[in-house]
Amino acid sequence: MWHCYVRVTCANLSISGNHHANSYLSQIFDFICSFACYLLGEFVKSSSQTLKMFLSPKSNVYFTVLVRFSIREAILMDFLPKEPMEGKSSGPSCSGLNLVAHPRAKSKVWKYFGFDTDADGCILHWKRIYCRVCMSQIAYSGNTSNLSYHLEKNHPIEFSEFVKSNTDQMREAFATAFSRIKTEPTVSQQQSQETYLRQSLDSENKRHNDLTVAIINFICEGLYPVCTVEEPTFKNLIGIVDPGYSPPSKSDLAAKMVPQMYCRTQNVVFNELSGVMNCGIATDLWQSQTQNRTYISLSVHSINYNSASGFSVTNKCLKTFEVQEDNRAENITRAMYEAFVKWGITHKVIGATTDGSVDVVKACSLLDLTVEMPCLGHTINHAMAEAFQLPRVSGFLGCCRKLVDHYRESAMYTVREKQKQHGLAQCTLITDQDRSWFGTLAMLQRLKEQQAVINMTLIESSSSHHFTFSGSDWALLEGLIEVLQPFKVVANMITSCKYPTISMVRPVLHMLLNTTLKIKEGDLKEISMSKELISKVLSSTYSQNSQLSQEIATFLNIATFLDPRYKKLPFLSTQERSKVESIIIEEAKAILEKQISERSGLDDSSLVSDEPPCKKQGLLGESSASTSVQDNPLAAIFCQSDADQSQEELHAQVVEELSNYKSQRVLGLNEDPLLWWSNHAPLFPTLPKVLQKYWCVPATSVPCHRLFSSSGTFLSGKRNRIPSALVDMQVFLYENSRSYYEPEPCEDEFETVLETNSSLAQH
């Protein structure tokens, strides 16, 4: 209020021309300065220790004078009588306009802008100004922020000149103010003033750079479209964070910043893959509904070993490419091979995990990969979808959805009252909106929990007379829950693992096929048919009927044997276990032979290398000793060639290593097998390398949480918004900026929170 009073009073005095105005203005000016100094003191009391030191009592007098000077300048600038326009013109412009600067202009920005005037030099319109560089018209509202923004956006050279001149002006202002305080400032004072000013400007520039980097990371690592930065709400958010900051445009992001970040991330991934010996790949086939395009995201997976840190897992996205409609398999093959060559893994790929798409499977065959692994998650989801298509099951699930919709809308109040009367949890019924089997299981389980309430309301409520849910319906519901629940347990178990799960496929399939899906005597007909159909899908995918399926089964058996939790292979026959061990022995022998060959090559090269004289003498001595051994008459009996030794002794060495592994304690089912191998790797010369070959092929083509929760739907929605030109780069940046095991936000959690809040509101 005092500020408004002073401004009005000063304005009136300036207009009236009263001869007492100067005295009255001086009194008001002293009051303003005193109040400003008081506020400065209060601010210092509540400031940090650093600021208190900066505004010490010794320097308070300087700031008091500086405040008085600044306020006096502001008052004079605001309330001086308006002078006619003169002396500010730059002359007629090339467009015929006679532009003049603001009569009280102090900012250097007016060098580039002006008002149009008439023949007498009077300004024609105070709300319109013109740019002297491009002669474009700009709205003027009393400040110069939009003028600076116009220069920054359209005239970068002039803008840089303006920034430099503005900085010089600020230095001069500080220097002038301090010179009035003390006519002859010391050199140290001038240096400290300039240092403070430079640090302030550097701090602001650093903050703006940090904001730009944060926005780039937000777009790239969050998988948001670049047009997000031009959303009004986003601009409002940035304006609140820093009003003086202008975020990058969508064109700058798309043309410069995203590609630059893509190149940097590519280099990081290249370095991580440079030391990979064996790797597996996975293909994620997905569709962009908004663009009506089909894409494949290609990822690479490997198990790496370091003597200091042990085993670690590498999961990286390599490429996302569009699948053309013509010659799909050939186009997929070409794109995958180009990616192999680009990333230097052409001869390192052991196998591929796919969702079973015919074209992708054919492409893997054309690439002649060792193994083509079906995705366990897609196989389970496909089996459930087949079972839900059975006429009786499909019709029953449709009735369940209608019942849930009825109680979630018109009969919700009745259900709440019944829940209170019977002391049941205050919860709503759930529907399977995405038609996933785990969503269907949640719907059926909630119906089972509220069975008593539903039965009572069906009998008592007149609005529910057209719904029928008999005892046989409840029996079918319980039977479906009994079938689906073990699959949910398996999904949760696999999803929670932070290590390769390829070794779990065979044990899981054995348990499901021989326990969960085993038809019992009391099963309903619909349940028996569902079990039979699910078993058929699982068995046909992983059976040993064809040559391809036999390779898959053998690969899975070896991967399972190398897991210290499952190495006894109780689900295999003695003959099958012997076959697995024989293959591992041959694999290990091949590794030892390769090591011996590489070692002998190194020894040969060391003999001809440049060594110090003393070391050369040692080598010559060893050579002569070796020669004397060969001259020994017993050499023909006891000395063997390396080749003979590898054939006779390597087998025994590998068998001993395998026996040592089998004699180790069986690991607990909930323990980490990769951690066990990290701790025991020094005991086994070759088995860890066999492990790296068989465990690099993933059990699922995408992270498990995207297959067994709504996070996959969440990701699909984000990918649909990305323009086709940026799909490859943005998906690459998104996938490689997060952990492979980090789930996306799950909508199921939101429903739980909303349900909890609703229950609390009822109480």
mmCIF file of C-alpha atoms in Angstrom, residues 382-398 525-534:
data_model
loop_
_atom_site.group_PDB
_atom_site.id
_atom_site.type_symbol
_atom_site.label_atom_id
_atom_site.label_comp_id
_atom_site.label_asym_id
_atom_site.label_seq_id
_atom_site.Cartn_x
_atom_site.Cartn_y
_atom_site.Cartn_z
ATOM 1 C CA HIS A 382 -1.490 -67.695 -26.079
ATOM 2 C CA ALA A 383 -2.538 -70.859 -24.236
ATOM 3 C CA MET A 384 -4.851 -68.877 -21.948
ATOM 4 C CA ALA A 385 -6.415 -67.037 -24.879
ATOM 5 C CA GLU A 386 -7.146 -70.366 -26.557
ATOM 6 C CA ALA A 387 -8.813 -71.718 -23.411
ATOM 7 C CA PHE A 388 -10.935 -68.591 -22.972
ATOM 8 C CA GLN A 389 -12.279 -69.072 -26.509
ATOM 9 C CA LEU A 390 -14.053 -72.282 -25.517
ATOM 10 C CA PRO A 391 -17.797 -71.556 -25.939
ATOM 11 C CA ARG A 392 -18.871 -72.368 -22.371
ATOM 12 C CA VAL A 393 -15.915 -70.562 -20.806
ATOM 13 C CA SER A 394 -16.279 -67.523 -23.080
ATOM 14 C CA GLY A 395 -19.995 -67.220 -22.294
ATOM 15 C CA PHE A 396 -19.397 -67.594 -18.571
ATOM 16 C CA LEU A 397 -16.728 -64.866 -18.528
ATOM 17 C CA GLY A 398 -19.111 -62.576 -20.429
ATOM 18 C CA LYS A 525 -16.232 -80.617 -18.225
ATOM 19 C CA GLU A 526 -15.320 -76.994 -18.993
ATOM 20 C CA ILE A 527 -12.326 -77.165 -16.646
ATOM 21 C CA SER A 528 -11.105 -80.441 -18.157
ATOM 22 C CA MET A 529 -11.347 -79.001 -21.660
ATOM 23 C CA SER A 530 -9.482 -75.858 -20.580
ATOM 24 C CA LYS A 531 -6.671 -77.871 -18.992
ATOM 25 C CA GLU A 532 -6.382 -80.079 -22.040
ATOM 26 C CA LEU A 533 -6.187 -77.134 -24.426
ATOM 27 C CA ILE A 534 -3.601 -75.243 -22.341
#
